[in-house]
Tab-separated table of C-alpha atoms and ligand atoms in Angstrom:
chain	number	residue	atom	x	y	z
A	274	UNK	CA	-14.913	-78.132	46.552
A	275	UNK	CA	-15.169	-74.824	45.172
A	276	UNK	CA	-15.545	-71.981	47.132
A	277	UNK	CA	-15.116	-67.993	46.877
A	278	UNK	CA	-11.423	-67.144	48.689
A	279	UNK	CA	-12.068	-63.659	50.800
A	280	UNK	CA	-10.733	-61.841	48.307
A	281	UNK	CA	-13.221	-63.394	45.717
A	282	UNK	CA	-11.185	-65.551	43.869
A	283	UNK	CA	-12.323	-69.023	43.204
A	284	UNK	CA	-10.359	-71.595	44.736
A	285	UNK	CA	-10.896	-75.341	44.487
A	286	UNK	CA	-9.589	-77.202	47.804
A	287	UNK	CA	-9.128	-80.795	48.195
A	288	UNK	CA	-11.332	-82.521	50.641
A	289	UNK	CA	-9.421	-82.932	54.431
A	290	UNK	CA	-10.834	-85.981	53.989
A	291	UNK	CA	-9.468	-87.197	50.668
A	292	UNK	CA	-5.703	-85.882	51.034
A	293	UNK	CA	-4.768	-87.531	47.649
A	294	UNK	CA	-6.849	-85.415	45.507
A	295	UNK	CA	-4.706	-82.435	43.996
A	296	UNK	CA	-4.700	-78.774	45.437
A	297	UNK	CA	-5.638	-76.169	42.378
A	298	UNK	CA	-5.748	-72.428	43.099
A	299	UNK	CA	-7.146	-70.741	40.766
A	300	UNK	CA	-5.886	-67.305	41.512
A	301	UNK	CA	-6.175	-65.948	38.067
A	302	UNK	CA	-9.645	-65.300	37.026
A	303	UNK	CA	-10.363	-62.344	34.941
A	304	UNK	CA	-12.374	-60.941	37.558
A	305	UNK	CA	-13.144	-57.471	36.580
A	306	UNK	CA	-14.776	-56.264	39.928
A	307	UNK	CA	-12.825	-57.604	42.560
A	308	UNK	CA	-9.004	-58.991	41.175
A	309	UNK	CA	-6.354	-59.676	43.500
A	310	UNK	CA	-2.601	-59.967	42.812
A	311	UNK	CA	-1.469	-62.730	40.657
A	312	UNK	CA	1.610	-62.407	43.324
A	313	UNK	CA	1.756	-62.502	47.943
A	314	UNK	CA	0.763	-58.999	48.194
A	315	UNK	CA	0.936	-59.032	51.454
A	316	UNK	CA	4.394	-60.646	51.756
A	317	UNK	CA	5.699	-57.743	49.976
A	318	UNK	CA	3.677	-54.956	51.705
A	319	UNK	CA	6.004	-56.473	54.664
A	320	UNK	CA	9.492	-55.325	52.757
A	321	UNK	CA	8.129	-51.489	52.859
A	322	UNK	CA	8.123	-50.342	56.019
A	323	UNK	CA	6.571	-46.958	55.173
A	324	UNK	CA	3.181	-48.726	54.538
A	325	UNK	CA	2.614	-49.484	57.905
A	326	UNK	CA	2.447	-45.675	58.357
A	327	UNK	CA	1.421	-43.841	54.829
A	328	UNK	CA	-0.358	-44.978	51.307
A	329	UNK	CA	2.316	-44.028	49.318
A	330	UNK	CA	1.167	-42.918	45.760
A	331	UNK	CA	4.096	-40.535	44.777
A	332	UNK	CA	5.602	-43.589	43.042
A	333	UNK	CA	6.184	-41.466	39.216
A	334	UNK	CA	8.349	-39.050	41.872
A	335	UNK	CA	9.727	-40.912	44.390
A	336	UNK	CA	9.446	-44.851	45.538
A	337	UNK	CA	9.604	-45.852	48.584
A	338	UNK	CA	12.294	-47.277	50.627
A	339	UNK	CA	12.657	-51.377	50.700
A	340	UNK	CA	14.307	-53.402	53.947
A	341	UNK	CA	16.822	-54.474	51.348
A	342	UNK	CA	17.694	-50.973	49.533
A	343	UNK	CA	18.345	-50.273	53.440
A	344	UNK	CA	20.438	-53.137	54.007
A	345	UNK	CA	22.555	-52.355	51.198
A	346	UNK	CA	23.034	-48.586	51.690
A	347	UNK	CA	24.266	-49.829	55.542
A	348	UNK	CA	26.246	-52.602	54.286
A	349	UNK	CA	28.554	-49.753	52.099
A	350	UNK	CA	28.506	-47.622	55.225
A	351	UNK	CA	29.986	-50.695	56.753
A	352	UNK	CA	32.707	-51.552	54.102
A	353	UNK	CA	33.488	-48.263	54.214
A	354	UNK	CA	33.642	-47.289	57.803
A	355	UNK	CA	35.640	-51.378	58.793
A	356	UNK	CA	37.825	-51.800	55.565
A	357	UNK	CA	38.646	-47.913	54.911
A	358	UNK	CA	38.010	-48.955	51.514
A	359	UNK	CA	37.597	-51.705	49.080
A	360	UNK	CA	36.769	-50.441	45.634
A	361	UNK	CA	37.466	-54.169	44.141
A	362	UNK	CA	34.164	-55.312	45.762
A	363	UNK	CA	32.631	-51.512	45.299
A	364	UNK	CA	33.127	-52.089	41.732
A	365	UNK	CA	31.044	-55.328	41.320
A	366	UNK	CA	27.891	-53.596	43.333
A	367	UNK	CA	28.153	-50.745	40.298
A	368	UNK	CA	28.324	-53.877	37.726
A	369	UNK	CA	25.727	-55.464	39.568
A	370	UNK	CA	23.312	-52.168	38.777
A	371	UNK	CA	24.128	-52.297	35.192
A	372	UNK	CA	23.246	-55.938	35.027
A	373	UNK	CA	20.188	-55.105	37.011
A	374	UNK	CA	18.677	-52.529	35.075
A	375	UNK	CA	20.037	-54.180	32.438
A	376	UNK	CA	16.833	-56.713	33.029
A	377	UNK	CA	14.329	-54.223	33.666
A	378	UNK	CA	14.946	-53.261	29.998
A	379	UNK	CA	15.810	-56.372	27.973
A	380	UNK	CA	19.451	-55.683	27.401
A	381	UNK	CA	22.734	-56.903	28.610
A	382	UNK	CA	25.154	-54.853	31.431
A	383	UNK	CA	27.978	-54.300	28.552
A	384	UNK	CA	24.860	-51.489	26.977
A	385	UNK	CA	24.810	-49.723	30.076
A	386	UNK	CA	26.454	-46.537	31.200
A	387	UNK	CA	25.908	-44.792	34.486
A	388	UNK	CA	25.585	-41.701	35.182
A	389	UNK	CA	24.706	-39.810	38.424
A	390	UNK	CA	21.394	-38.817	36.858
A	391	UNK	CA	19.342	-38.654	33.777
A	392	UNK	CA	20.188	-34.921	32.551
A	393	UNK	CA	24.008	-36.167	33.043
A	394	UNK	CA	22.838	-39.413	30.783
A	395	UNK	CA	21.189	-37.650	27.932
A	396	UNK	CA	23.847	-34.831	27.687
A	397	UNK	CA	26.445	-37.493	27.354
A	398	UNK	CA	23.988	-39.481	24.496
A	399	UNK	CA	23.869	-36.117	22.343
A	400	UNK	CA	27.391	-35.016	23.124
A	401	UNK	CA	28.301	-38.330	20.751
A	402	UNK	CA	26.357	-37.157	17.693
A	403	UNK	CA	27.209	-34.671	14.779
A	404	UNK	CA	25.275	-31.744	13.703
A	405	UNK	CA	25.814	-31.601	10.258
A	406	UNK	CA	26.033	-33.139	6.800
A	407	UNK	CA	22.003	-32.071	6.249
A	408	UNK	CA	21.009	-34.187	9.556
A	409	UNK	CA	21.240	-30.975	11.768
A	410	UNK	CA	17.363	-31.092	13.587
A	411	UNK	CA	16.790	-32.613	17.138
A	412	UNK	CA	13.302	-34.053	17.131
A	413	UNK	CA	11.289	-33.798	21.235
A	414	UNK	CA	7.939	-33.821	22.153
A	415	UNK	CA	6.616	-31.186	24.009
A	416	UNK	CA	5.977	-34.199	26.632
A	417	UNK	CA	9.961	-34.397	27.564
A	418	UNK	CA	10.267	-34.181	31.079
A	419	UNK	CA	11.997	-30.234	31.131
A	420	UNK	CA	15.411	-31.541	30.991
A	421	UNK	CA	15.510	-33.408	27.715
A	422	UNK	CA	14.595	-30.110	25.937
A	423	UNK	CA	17.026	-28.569	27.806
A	424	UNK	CA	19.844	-30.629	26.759
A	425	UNK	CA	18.402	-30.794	23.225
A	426	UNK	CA	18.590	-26.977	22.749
A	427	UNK	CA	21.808	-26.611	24.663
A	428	UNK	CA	23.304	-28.352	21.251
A	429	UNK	CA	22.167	-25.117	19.091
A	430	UNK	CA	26.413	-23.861	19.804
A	431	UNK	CA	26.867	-27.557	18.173
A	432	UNK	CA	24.527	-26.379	15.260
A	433	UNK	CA	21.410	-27.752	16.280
A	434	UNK	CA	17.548	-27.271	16.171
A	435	UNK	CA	15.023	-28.572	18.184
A	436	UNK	CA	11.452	-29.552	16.301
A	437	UNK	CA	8.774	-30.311	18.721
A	438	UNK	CA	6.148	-32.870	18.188
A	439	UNK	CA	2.985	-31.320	20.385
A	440	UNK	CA	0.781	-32.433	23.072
A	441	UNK	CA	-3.186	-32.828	22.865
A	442	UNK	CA	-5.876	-33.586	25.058
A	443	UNK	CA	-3.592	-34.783	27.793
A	444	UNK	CA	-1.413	-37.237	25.751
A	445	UNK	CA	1.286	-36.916	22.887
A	446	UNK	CA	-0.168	-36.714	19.308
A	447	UNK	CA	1.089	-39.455	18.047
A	448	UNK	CA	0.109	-38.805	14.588
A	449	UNK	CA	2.664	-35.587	14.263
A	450	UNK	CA	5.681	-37.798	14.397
A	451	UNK	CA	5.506	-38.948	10.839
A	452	UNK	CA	5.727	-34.783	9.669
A	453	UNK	CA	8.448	-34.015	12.630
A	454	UNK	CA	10.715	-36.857	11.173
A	455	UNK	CA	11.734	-35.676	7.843
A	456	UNK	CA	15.413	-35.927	6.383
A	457	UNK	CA	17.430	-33.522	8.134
A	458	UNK	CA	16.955	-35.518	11.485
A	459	UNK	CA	19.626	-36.494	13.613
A	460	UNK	CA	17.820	-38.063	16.713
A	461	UNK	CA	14.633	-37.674	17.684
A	462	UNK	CA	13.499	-37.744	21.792
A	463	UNK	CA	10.527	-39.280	22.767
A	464	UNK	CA	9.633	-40.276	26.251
A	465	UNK	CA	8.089	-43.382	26.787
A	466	UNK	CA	5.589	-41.256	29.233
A	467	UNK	CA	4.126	-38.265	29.963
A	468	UNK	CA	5.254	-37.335	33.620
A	469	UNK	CA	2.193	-35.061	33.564
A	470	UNK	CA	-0.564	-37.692	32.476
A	471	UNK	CA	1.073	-41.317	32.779
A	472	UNK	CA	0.525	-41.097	28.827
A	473	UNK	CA	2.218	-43.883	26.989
A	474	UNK	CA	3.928	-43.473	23.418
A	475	UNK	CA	4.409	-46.316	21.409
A	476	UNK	CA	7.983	-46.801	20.838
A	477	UNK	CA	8.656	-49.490	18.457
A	478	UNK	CA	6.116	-47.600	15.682
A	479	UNK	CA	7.994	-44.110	16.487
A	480	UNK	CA	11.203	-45.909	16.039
A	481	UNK	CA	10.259	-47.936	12.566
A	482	UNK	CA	9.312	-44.137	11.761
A	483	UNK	CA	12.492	-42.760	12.865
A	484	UNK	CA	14.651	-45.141	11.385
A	485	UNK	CA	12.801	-44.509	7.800
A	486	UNK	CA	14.035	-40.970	8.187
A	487	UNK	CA	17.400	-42.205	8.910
A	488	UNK	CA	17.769	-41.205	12.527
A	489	UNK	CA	18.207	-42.333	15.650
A	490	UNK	CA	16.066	-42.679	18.734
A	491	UNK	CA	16.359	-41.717	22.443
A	492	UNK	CA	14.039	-43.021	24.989
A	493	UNK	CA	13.270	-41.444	27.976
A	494	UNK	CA	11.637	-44.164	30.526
A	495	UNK	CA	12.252	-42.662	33.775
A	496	UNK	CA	8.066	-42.470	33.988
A	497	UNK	CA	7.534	-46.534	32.863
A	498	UNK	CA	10.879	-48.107	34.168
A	499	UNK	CA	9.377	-51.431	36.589
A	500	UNK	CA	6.190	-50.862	35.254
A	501	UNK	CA	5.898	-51.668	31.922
A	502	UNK	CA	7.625	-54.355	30.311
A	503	UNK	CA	10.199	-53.059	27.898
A	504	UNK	CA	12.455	-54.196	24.950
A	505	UNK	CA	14.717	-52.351	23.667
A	506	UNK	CA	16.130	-55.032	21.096
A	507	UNK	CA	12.851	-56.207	19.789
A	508	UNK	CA	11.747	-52.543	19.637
A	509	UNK	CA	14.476	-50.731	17.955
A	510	UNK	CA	15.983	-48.669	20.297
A	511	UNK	CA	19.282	-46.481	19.775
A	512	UNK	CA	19.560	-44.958	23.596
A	513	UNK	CA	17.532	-45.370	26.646
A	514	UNK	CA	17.622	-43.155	29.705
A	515	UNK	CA	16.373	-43.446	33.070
A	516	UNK	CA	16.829	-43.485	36.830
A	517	UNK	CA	15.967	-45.527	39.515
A	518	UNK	CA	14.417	-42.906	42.278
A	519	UNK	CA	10.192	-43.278	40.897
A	520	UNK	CA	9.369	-46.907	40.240
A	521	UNK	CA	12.475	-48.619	40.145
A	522	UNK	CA	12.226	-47.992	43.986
A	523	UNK	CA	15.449	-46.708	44.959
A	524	UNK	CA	17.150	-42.808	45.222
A	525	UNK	CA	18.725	-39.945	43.468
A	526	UNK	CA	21.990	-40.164	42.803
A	527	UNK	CA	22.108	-42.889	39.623
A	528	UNK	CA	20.722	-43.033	36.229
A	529	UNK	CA	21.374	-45.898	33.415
A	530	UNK	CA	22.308	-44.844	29.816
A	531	UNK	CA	21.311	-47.674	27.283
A	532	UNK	CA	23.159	-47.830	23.818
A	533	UNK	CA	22.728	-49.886	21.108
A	534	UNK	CA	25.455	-52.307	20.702
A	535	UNK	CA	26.907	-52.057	16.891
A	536	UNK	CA	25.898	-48.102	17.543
A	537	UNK	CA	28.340	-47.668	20.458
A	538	UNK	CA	31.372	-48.646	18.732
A	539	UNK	CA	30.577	-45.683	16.194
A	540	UNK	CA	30.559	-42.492	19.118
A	541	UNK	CA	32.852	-40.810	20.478
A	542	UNK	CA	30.939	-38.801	23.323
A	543	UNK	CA	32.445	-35.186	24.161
A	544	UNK	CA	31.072	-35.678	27.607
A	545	UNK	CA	33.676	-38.425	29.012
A	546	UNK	CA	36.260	-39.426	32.164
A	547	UNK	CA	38.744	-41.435	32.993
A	548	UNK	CA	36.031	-44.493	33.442
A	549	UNK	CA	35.298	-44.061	29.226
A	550	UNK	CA	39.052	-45.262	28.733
A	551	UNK	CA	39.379	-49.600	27.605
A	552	UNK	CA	41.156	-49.355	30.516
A	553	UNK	CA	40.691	-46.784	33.542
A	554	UNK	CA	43.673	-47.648	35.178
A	555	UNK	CA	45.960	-47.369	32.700
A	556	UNK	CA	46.242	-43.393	34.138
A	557	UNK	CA	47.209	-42.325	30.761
A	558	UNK	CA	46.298	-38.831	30.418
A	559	UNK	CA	47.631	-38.606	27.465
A	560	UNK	CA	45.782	-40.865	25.473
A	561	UNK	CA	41.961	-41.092	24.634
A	562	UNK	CA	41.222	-44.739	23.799
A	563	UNK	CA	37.773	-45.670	24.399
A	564	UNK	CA	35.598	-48.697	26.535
A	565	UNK	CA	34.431	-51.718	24.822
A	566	UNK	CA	30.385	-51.017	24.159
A	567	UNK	CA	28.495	-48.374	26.304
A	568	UNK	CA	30.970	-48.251	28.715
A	569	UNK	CA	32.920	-45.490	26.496
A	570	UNK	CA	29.974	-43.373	27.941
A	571	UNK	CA	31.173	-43.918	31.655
A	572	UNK	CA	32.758	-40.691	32.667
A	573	UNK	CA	33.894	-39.937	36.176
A	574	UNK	CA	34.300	-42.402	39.208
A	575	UNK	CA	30.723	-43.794	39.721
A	576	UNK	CA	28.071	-42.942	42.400
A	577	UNK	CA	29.029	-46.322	44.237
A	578	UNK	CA	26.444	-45.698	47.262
A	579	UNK	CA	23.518	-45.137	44.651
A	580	UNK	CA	24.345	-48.060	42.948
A	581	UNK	CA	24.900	-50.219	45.898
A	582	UNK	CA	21.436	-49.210	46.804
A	583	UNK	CA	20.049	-49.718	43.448
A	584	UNK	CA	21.073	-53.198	42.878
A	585	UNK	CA	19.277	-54.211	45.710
A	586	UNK	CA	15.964	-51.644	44.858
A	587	UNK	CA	15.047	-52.740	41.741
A	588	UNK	CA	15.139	-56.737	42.400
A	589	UNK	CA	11.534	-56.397	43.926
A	590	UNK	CA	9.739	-55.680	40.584
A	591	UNK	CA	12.157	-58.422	38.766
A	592	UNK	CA	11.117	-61.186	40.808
A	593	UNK	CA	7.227	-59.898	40.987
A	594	UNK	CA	7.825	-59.844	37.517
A	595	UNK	CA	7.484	-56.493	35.392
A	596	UNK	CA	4.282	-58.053	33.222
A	597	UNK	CA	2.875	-59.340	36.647
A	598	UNK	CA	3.102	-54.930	38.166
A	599	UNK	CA	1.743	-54.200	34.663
A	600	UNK	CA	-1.524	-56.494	35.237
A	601	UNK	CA	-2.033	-55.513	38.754
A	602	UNK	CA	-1.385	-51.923	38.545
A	603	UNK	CA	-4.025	-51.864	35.299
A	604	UNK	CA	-6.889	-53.234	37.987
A	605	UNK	CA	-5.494	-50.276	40.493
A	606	UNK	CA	-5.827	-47.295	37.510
A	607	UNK	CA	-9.227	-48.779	36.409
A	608	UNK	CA	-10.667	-48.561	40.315
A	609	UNK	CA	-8.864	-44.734	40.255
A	610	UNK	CA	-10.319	-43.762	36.968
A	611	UNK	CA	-13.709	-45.060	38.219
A	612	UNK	CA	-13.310	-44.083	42.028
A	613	UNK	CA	-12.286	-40.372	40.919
A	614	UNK	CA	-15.575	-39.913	38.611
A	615	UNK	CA	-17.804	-41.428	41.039
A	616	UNK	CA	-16.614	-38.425	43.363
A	617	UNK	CA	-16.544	-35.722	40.794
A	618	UNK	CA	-12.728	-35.592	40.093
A	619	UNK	CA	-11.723	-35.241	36.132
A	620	UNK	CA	-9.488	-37.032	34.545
A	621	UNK	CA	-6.398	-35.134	32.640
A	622	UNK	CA	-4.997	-37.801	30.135
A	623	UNK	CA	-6.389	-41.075	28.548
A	624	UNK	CA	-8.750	-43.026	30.491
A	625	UNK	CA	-7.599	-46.232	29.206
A	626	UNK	CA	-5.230	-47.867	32.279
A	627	UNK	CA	-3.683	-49.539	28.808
A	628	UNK	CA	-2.613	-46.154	27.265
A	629	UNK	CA	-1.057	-44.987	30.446
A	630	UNK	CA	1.318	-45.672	33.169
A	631	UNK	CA	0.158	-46.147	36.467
A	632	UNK	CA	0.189	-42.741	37.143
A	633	UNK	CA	-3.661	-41.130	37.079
A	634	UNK	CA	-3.478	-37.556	36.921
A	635	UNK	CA	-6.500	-35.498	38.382
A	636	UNK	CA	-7.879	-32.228	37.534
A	637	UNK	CA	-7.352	-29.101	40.592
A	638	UNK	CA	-8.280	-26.005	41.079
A	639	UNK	CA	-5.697	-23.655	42.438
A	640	UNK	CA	-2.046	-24.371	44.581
A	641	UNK	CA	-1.804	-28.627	43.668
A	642	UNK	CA	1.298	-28.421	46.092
A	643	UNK	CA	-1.332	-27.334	49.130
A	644	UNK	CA	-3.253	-30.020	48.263
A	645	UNK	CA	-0.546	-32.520	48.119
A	646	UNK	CA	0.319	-30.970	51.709
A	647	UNK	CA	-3.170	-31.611	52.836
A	648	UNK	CA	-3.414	-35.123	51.842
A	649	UNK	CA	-0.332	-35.938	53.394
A	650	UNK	CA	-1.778	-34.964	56.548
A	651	UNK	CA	-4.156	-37.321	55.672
A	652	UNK	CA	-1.948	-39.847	55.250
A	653	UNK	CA	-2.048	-40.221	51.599
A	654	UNK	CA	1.362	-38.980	49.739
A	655	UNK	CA	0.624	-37.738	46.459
A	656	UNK	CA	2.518	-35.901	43.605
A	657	UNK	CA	1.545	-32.299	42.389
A	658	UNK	CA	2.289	-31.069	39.189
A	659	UNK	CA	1.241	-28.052	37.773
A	660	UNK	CA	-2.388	-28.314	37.574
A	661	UNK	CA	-2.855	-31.897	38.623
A	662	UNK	CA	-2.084	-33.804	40.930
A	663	UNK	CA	-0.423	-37.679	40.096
A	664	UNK	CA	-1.920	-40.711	42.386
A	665	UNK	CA	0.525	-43.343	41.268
A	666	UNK	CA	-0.147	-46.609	42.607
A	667	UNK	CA	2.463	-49.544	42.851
A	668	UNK	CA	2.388	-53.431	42.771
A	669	UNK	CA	2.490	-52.824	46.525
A	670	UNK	CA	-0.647	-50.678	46.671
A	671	UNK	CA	-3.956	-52.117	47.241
A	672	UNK	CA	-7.644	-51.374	45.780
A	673	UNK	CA	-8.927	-49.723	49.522
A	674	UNK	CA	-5.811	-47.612	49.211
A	675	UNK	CA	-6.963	-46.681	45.920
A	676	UNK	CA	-10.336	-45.821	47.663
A	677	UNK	CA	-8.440	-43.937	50.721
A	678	UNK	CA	-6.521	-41.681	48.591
A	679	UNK	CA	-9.411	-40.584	46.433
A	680	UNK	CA	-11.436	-39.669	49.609
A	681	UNK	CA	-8.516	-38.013	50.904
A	682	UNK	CA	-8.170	-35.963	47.656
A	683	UNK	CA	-12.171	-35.154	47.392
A	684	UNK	CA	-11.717	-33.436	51.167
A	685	UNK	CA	-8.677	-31.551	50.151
A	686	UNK	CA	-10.483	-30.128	47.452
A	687	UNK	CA	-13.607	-29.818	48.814
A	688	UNK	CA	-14.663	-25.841	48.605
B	869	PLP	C1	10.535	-38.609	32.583
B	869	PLP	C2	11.615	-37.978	33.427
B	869	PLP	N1	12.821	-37.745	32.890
B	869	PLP	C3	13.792	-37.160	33.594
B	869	PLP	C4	13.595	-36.751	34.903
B	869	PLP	C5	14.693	-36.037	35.648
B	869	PLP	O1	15.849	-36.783	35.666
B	869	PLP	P1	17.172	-36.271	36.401
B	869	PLP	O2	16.785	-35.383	37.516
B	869	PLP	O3	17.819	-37.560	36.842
B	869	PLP	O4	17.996	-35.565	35.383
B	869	PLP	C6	12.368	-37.008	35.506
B	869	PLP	C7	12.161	-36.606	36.929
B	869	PLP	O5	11.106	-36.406	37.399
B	869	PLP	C8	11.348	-37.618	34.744
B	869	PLP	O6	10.131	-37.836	35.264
């Protein structure tokens, strides 16, 4: 029997009366106008208890909070408050995180520093690399979130320029990477997204390009981390950065620094600590050995409590599956793209859900934070920046919330 599910997806049931014929669920049709989750939405809606309450669509700023990042951040309040202290088992939650966001990128935990956050991770990164010999120019797009051109021209003492590859019409021009990477490039910086517009680059052609030149790459994917499958072997890159506080789903406090193994072995980072030594508690002060692969990046004792939490925060996207968030949130950016024209919003940014993250970033007129006041009055928790303001949906959110937030933004901008 086939019959339309209530969520219009075709379904074919077996009889009640003829038990032996096979149950198929189709619950994968292409269905352009109405698609539902190739996963049990509303299972997981139940491990975020701030749904029951708000639509949150702040997710490029700040997820939100999961029963089991909860859990965890309790359970080290418990170690901590009945054992006094037990750093052996504190130790394996910070390994855990490695190995964890270790998956969310395709590498393995040994690539993985940690830092307390991204600035911290990237300062580290271009403390390992020499300005000279010709290869003295740092190449960013004018995209970096602030902080990556920050740390890029903080190297000019360290005899460094900064080139920038420029923005247009709301995305990154992709075609002004092959001029910006000429010979004298050391590294060049390129976020995997805009944090304004959700705008994607594509990393494994800016890397060939950058590798032709002879330099290296660093990837900024605090913006796509969760939500877009990435592969940082197959695509070539030399150091990712990120953090787990937007769609990784957890909180300040930690950020991941991914370095090529083979590359690793070659730096010697300025920016180190006692946790960069082959062995930290060897308390030699007098001698600067350094960790086996991108552990020679750790510096200081690690932010356990943000790591205990993050182990636990990023599992939910892993097991929906970071290509099954991709599909869903796609279906979510198409309804906001179409739901904000049909009220008169623009668009900043590509159109195409494909060329962006899930973030959709709308056009307004004056203060974007009074408006991101207003809607949360209305329930809806946005993101203003600058002169837009972000609705970025999750593999959480639903189409009607998609609907609810863009009437919520139409009244707060309504003259
Ligand atoms: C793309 C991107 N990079 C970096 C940052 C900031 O990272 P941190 O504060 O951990 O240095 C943000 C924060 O919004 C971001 O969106």
């Amino acid at each position: 029997v086939a019959s339309l599910g209530t969520a219009g997806r075709l379904r074919l049931r077996s009889l009640a009366a003829s038990p032996a014929l096979p149950v198929v669920a189709l619950d994968h049709l292409p269905d352009r106008s109405n698609p539902v989750p190739s996963f049990d939405q509303a299972a997981w809606r139940e491990e975020f208890p701030l749904l029951a309450r708000a639509i949150p669509m702040n997710n490029c700023s700040q997820g939100p909070q999961s029963r089991r990042a909860r859990a965890a951040a309790v359970a080290f309040l418990d170690s901590w408050n009945e054992r006094g202290m037990d750093w052996d088992a504190w130790l394996e939650t910070v390994q855990l995180a490695r190995a964890t966001f270790a998956r969310v990128i395709g590498a393995t935990a040994a690539d993985i520093a940690i830092f307390a956050s991204v600035s911290d991770a990237a300062s580290a990164a271009m403390s390992a690399l020499r300005f000279a010999d010709g290869r003295t120019t740092i190449v960013a797009t004018a995209g970096e979130f602030p902080t990556i051109g920050h740390v890029a021209l903080a190297q000019a003492p360290r005899g460094a320029q900064v080139r920038w590859v420029p923005v247009r019409d709301g995305a990154i021009d992709a075609t002004a990477w092959g001029a910006a990477l000429r010979d004298d490039v050391r590294v060049a910086c390129a976020t995997h997204a805009w944090y304004q517009t959700g705008a994607l680059q594509d990393i494994p052609s800016i890397a060939r390009q950058a590798h032709d030149a002879g330099a290296l790459l660093l990837v900024d994917a605090y913006q796509s981390a969760g939500v877009i499958p990435i592969d940082v072997r197959a695509w070539g890159v030399d150091f990712l950065v990120a953090g787990t506080q937007k769609y990784l789903l957890g909180t300040p406090g930690i950020a991941f620094l991914y370095v090529r193994p083979g590359l690793a072995e070659d730096l010697a980072p300025v920016v180190t600590g006692w946790f960069g030594r082959a062995n930290p508690f060897a308390f030699d002060a007098q001698r600067l050995d350094w960790g086996a692969g991108a552990a020679r990046f750790d510096t200081g004792t690690p932010p356990v409590l943000a790591a205990s939490v993050a182990a636990a925060a990023m599992t939910p996207v892993l097991e929906v599956g970071i290509p099954a968030v991709r599909e869903w949130t796609i279906h979510l950016s198409r309804r906001l793209v179409e739901g904000a024209e049909a009220r008169g919003l623009a668009v900043v940014g590509p159109r195409d859900p494909a060329a962006r993250t899930p973030t959709t970033a709308i056009a307004v007129d004056g203060d974007s934070a009074a408006i991101e006041r207003a809607m949360r009055a209305g329930g809806v928790i946005a993101s203003a920046r600058g002169p837009v303001i972000r609705l970025a949906p999750h593999f959480f959110t639903t189409l009607a919330d998609c609907d609810r937030a863009l009437d919520v933004l139409a009244a707060a901008v309504a003259p």
